Coordinates of C-alpha atoms in Angstrom, one line a residue:
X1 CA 7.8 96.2 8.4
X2 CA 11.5 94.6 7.5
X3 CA 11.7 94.9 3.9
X4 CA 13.9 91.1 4.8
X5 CA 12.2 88.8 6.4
X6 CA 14.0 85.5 8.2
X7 CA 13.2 82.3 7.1
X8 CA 11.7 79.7 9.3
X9 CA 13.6 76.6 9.8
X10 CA 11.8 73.1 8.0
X11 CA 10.1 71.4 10.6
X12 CA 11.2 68.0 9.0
X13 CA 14.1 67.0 8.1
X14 CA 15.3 66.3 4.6
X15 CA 14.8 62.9 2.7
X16 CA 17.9 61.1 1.4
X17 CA 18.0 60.6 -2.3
X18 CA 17.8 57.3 -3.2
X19 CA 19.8 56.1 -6.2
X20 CA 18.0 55.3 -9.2
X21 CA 17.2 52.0 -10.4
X22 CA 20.1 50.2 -11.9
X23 CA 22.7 52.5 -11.0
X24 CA 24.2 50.3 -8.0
X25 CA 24.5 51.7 -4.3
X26 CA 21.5 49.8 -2.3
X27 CA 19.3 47.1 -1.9
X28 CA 17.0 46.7 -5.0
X29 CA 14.8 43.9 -5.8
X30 CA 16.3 41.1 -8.0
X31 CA 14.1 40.6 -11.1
X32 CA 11.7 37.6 -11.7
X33 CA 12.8 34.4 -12.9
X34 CA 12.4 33.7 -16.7
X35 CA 9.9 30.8 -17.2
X36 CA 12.8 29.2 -18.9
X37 CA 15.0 29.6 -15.9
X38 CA 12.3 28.0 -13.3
X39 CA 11.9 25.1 -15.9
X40 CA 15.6 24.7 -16.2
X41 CA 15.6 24.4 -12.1
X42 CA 13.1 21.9 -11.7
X43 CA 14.1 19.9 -14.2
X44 CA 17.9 20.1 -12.7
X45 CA 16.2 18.9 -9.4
X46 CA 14.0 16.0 -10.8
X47 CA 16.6 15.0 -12.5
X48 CA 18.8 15.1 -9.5
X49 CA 16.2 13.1 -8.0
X50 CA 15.8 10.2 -10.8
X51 CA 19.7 9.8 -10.4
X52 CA 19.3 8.7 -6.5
X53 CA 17.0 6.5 -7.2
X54 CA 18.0 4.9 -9.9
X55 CA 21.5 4.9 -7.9
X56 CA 19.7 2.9 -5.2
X57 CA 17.8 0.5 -7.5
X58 CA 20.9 -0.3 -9.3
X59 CA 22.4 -1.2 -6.2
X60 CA 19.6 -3.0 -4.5
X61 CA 19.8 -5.2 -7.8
X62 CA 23.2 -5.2 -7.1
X63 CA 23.2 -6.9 -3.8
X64 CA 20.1 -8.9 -4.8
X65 CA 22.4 -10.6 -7.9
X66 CA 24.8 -11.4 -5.3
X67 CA 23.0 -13.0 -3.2
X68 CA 21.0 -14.7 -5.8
X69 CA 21.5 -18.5 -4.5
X70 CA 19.3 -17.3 -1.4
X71 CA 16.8 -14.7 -2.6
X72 CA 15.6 -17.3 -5.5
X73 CA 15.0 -20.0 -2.7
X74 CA 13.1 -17.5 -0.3
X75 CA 10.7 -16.3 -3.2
X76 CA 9.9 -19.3 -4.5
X77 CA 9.0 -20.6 -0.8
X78 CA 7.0 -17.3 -0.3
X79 CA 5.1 -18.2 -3.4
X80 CA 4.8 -21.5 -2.5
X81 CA 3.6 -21.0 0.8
X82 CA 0.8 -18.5 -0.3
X83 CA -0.6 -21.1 -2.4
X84 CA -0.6 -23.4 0.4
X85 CA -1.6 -21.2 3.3
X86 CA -5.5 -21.8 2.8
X87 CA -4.7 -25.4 3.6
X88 CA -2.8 -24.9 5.9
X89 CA -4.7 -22.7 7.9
X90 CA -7.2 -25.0 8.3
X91 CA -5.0 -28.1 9.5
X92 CA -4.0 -25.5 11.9
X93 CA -7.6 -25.7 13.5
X94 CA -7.0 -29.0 14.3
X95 CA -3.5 -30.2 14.6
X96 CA -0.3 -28.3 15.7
X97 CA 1.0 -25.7 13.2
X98 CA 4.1 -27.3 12.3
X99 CA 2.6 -31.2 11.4
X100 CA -0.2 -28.4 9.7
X101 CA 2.9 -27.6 7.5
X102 CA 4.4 -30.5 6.6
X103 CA 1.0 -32.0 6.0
X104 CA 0.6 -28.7 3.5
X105 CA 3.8 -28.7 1.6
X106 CA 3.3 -32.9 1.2
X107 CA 0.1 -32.4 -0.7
X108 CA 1.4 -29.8 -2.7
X109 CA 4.3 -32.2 -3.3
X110 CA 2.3 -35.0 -4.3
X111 CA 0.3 -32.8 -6.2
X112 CA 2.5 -31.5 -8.6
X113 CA 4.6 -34.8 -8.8
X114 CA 1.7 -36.2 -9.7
X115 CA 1.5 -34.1 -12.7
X116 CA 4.7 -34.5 -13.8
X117 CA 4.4 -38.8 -13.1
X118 CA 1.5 -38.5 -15.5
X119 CA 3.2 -36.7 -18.4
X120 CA 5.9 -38.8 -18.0
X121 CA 4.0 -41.8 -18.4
X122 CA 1.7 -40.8 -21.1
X123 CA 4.9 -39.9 -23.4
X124 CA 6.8 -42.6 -22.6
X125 CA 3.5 -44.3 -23.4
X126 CA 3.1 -43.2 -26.6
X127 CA 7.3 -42.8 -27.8
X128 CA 6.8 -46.1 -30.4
X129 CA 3.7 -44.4 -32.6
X130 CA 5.4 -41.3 -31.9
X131 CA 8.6 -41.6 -34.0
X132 CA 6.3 -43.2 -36.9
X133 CA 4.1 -40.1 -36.5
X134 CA 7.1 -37.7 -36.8
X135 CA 8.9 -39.6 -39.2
X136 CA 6.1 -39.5 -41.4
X137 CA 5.5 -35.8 -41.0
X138 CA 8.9 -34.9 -41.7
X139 CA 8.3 -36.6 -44.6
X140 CA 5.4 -34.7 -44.9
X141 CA 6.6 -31.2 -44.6
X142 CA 9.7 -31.9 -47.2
X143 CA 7.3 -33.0 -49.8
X144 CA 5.5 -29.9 -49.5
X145 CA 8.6 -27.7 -49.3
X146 CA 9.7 -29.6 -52.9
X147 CA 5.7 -28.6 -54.4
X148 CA 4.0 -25.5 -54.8
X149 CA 3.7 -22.8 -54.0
X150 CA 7.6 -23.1 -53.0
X151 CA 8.8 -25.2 -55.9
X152 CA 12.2 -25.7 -53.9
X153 CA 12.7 -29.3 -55.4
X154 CA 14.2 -32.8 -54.2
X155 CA 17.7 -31.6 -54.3
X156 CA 17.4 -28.3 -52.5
X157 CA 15.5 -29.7 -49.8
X158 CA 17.5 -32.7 -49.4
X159 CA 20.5 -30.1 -49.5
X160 CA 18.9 -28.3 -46.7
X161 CA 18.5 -31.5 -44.6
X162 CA 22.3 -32.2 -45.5
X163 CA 23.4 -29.0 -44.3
X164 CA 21.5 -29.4 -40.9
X165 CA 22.5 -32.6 -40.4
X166 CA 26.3 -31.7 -41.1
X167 CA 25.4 -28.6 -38.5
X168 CA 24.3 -30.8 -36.1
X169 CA 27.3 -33.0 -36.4
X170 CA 29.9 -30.1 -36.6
X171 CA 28.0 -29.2 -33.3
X172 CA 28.5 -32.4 -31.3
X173 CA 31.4 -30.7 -29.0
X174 CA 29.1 -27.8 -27.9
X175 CA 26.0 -30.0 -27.9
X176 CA 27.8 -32.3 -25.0
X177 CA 29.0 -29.1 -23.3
X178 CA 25.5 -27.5 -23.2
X179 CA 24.6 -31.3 -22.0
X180 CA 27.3 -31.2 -19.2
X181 CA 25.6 -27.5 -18.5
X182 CA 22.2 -28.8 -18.4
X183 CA 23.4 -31.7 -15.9
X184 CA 24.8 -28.4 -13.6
X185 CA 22.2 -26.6 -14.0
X186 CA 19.6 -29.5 -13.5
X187 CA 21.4 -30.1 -9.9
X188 CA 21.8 -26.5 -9.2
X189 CA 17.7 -26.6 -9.2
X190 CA 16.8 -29.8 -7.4
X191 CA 19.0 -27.6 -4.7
X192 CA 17.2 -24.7 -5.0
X193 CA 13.8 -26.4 -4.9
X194 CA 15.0 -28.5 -2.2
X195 CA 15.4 -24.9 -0.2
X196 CA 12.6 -23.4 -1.4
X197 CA 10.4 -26.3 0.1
X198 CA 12.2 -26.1 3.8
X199 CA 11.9 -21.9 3.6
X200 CA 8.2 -22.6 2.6
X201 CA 7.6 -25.2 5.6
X202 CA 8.7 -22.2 7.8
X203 CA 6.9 -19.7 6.5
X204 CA 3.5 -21.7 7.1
X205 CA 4.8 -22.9 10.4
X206 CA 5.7 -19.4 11.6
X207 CA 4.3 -16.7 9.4
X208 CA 1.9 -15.4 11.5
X209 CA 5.0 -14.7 14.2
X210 CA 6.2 -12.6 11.7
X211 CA 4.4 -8.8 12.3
X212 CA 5.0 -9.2 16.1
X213 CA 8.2 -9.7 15.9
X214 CA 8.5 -6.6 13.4
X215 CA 6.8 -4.7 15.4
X216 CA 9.1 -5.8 17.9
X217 CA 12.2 -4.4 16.4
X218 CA 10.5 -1.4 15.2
X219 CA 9.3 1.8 16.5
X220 CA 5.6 2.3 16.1
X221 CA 5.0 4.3 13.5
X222 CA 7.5 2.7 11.0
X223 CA 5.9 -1.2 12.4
X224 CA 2.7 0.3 11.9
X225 CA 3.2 0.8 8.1
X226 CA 5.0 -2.1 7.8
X227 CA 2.8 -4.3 9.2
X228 CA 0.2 -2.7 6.7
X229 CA 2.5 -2.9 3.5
X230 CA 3.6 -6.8 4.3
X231 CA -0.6 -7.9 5.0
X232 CA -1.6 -6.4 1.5
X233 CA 1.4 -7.7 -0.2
X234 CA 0.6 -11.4 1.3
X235 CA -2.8 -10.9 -0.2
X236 CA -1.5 -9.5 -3.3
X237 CA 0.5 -12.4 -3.6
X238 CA -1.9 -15.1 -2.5
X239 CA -4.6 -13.8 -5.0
X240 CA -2.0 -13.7 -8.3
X241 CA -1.1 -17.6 -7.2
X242 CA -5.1 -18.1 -7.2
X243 CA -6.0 -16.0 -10.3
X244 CA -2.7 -17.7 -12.2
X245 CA -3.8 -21.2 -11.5
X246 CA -7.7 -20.7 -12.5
X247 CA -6.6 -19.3 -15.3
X248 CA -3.9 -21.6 -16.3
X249 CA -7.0 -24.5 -15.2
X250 CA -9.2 -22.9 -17.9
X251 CA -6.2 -22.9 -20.6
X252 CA -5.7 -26.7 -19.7
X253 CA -8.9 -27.6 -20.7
X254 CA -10.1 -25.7 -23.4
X255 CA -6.7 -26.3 -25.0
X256 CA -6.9 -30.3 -23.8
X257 CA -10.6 -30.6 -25.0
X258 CA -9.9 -29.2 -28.7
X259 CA -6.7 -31.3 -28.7
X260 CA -8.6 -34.2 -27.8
X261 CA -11.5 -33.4 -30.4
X262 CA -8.6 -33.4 -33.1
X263 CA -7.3 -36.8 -32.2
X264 CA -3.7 -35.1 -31.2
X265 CA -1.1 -37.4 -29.5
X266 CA 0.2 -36.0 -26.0
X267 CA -3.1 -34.4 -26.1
X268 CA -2.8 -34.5 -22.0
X269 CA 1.1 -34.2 -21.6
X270 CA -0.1 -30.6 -23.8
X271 CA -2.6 -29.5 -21.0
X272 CA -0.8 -30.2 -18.0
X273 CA 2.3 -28.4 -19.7
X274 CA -0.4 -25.9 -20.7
X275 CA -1.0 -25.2 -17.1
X276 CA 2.1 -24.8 -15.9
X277 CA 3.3 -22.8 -18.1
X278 CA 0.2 -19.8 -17.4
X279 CA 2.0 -19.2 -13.9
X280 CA 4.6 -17.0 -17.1
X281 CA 2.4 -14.7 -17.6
X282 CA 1.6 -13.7 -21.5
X283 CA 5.0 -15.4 -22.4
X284 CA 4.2 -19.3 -21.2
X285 CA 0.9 -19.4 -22.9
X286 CA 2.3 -18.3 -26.1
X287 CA 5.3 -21.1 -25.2
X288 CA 3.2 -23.6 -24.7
X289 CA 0.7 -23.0 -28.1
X290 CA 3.7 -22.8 -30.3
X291 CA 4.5 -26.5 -28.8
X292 CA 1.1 -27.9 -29.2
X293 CA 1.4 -26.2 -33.2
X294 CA 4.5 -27.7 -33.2
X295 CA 3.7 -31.3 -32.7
X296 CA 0.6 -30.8 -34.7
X297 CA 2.7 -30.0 -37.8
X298 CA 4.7 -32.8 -37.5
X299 CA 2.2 -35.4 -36.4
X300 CA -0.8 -34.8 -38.5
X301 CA 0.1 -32.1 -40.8
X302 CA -0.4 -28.3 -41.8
X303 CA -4.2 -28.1 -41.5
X304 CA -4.4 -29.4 -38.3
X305 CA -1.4 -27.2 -37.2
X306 CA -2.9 -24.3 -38.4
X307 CA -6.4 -25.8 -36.5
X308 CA -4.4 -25.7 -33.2
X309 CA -3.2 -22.2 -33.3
X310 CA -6.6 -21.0 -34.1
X311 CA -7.9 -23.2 -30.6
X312 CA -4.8 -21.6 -29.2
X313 CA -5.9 -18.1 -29.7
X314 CA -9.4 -17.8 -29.0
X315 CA -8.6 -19.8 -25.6
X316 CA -6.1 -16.5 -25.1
X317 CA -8.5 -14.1 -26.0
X318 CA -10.9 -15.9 -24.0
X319 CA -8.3 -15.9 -21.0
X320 CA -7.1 -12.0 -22.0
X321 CA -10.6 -10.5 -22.3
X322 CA -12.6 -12.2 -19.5
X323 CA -10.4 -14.2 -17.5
X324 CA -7.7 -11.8 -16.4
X325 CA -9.8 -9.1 -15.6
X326 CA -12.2 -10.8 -13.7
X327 CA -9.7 -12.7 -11.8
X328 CA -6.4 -10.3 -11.6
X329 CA -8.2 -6.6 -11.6
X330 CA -9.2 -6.2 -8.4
X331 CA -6.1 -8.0 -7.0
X332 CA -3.4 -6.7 -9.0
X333 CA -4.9 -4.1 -11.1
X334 CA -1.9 -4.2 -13.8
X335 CA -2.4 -2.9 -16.9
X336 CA -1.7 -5.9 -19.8
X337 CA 0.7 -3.5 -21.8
X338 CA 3.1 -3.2 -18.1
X339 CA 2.9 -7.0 -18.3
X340 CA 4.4 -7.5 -21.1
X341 CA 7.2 -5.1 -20.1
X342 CA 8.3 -6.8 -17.2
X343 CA 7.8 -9.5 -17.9
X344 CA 9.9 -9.4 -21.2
X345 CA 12.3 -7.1 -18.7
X346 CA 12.5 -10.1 -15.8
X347 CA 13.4 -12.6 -18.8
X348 CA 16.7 -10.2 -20.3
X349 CA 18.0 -10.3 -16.9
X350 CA 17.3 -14.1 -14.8
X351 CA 15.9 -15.9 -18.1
X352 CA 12.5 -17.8 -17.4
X353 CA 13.4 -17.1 -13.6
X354 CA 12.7 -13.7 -14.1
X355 CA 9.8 -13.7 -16.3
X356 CA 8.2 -15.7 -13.5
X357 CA 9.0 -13.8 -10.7
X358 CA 8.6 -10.4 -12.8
X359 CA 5.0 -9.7 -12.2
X360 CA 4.9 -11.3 -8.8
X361 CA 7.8 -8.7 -8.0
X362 CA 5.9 -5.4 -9.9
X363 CA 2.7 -6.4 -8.0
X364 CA 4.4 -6.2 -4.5
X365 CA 6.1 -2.7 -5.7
X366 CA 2.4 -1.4 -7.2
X367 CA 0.8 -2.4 -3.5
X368 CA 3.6 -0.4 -1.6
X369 CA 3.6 2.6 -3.6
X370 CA -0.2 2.7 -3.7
X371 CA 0.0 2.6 0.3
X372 CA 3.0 5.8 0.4
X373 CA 0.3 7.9 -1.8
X374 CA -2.5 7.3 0.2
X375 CA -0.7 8.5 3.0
X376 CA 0.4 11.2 1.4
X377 CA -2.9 12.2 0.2
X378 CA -4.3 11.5 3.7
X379 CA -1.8 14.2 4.8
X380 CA -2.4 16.8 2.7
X381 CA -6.1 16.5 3.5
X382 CA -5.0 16.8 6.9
X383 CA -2.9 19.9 6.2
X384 CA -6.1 21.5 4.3
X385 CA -8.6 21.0 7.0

């Protein structure tokens, strides 16, 4: 036996070294993401997000602010014309659908004409006793500002009346411009209303045209949802003009009632304006109580002032606590505290404009965002099944 034995060649051949770790020279898997850094991202894409959007909203307002003198006629109309659709709909039954229309938009035109008549009338009725009534309660309220518990005497108080006066006067100029203004703006409305009233004619003569010929110029998915967002936003609509007049109906007569009890002047003049002043959410009812606290003070004096704002607010309470929910949850389902917000929001940017259309608006956005998330959670059930 060979003291030197040959060695067998490997059967397999050699494996190739493979560089450590963090040396360099291959592939090697990157390392995880820091929480911090996968926070960073998303918030850099959310925030990428709320930029677009609030790009396009910007703009939409944009275009919407230009084209004010027709977008203010066309939602008035649409409001008006889901008021009046009830009635309409059932002159329909009978007679042709545009003498169904006109015979609509004439009641309602009588109707609120014939509030405004009546005000009118009662305080032009009542101007004589009136004066004496404020005269006296001017008067009034300057004798209490000379006693206690303000002590301000005769000469500071007539000082004080003095100096407005002499403002008043040093005013006159920009008094007759705001006048001239008023004039322009008084015109500007009578044309707008006068618009508003022919849109709403044709909306009640040929809204129900309306989804075929959407669906018309539409593929059918897209008509589809459309059709769906514009029926629930109709009925959105239709039920905050309902649930805004009964409650503004309940404010008129509480508030009318009490003034009545007290022996106020332009005790009904107060409701009516009561009434319309509800379809403001929040902001007219508050309006109009400071008015009827007003002309209490001045008429009959600080006890029954302070009498009316205490009428004022339990009728609010009354109307915040039982009314609105029972009237606007179901229908809008807006929380009081969003009110507030857009409405005070709609009033900064078109005045008493906007805080009337601001919840009418919110309400129509709430309805069609409601819709996308359904869909989108009917998907992802979808995708999970």
């Amino acid at each position: 036996m060979s003291l030197f034995r040959r060695r067998e060649a490997p059967t397999t051949s050699p494996q190739p070294r493979r560089p450590p770790t963090g040396t360099g020279g291959g592939d090697h898997p990157a390392p995880p993401a820091t929480p911090i850094a996968t926070t960073l991202a998303e918030a850099g894409r959310w925030s990428l997000r709320i930029l677009l959007v609030t790009a396009v909203v910007v703009g939409a307002l944009w275009v919407v602010g230009q084209m004010w003198v027709v977008v203010l006629p066309a939602l008035l109309g649409l409001l008006l014309s889901t008021a009046l659709w009830p009635l309409a709909r059932r002159l329909r039954r009978v007679v042709p659908a545009a003498a169904a229309a006109g015979a609509a938009v004439l009641t309602g035109l009588l109707v609120l004409g014939g509030l405004v008549a009546a005000v009118t009338y009662l305080v032009l009725d009542e101007v004589d006793s009136l004066s004496e009534q404020f005269s006296q309660g001017v008067e009034d309220i300057e004798a209490w500002l000379a006693g206690p518990p303000l002590d301000l005497g005769d000469d500071e108080v007539g000082d004080l009346v003095g100096r407005a006066v002499d403002q008043v006067q040093d005013s006159a100029q920009d008094i007759a411009a705001w006048t001239l203004t008023g004039v322009s703006t008084a015109s500007s409305w009578a044309l707008t209303a006068l618009l508003a009233l022919v849109l709403c004619f044709f909306f009640l003569k040929d809204g129900p045209r309306f989804l075929p010929w959407l669906e018309h110029w539409l593929s059918p998915g897209p008509a589809a949802h459309a059709a769906e967002v514009s029926r629930r936003s109709w009925t959105v609509l239709g039920g905050f003009v309902r649930a805004q007049a009964a409650v503004g109906l309940v404010d008129a007569i509480g508030i009318g009632i009490g003034l009545l009890v007290l022996g106020m002047p332009l005790a009904l003049p107060l409701a009516v304006i009561t009434f319309l002043a509800a379809f403001v959410p929040v902001v007219g009812a508050v309006v109009a109580g400071a008015l009827a606290a007003v002309v209490a003070l001045a008429t009959q004096g600080l006890t029954t002032a302070l009498i009316v704002v205490g009428l004022v607010l339990v009728v609010q309470q009354l109307e915040g606590n039982v009314l609105q929910p029972l009237l606007m949850g179901k229908t809008l389902s807006l929380h009081p505290a969003m009110t507030i917000v857009v409405v005070t929001l709609g009033s900064t940017l078109a005045g008493i404009t906007g805080a009337f259309l601001a919840v009418p608006v919110l309400a129509v956005l709430t309805t069609t965002a409601r819709y996308a998330r359904e869909l989108t959670v009917a998907a992802r059930e979808r995708a999970t099944t």
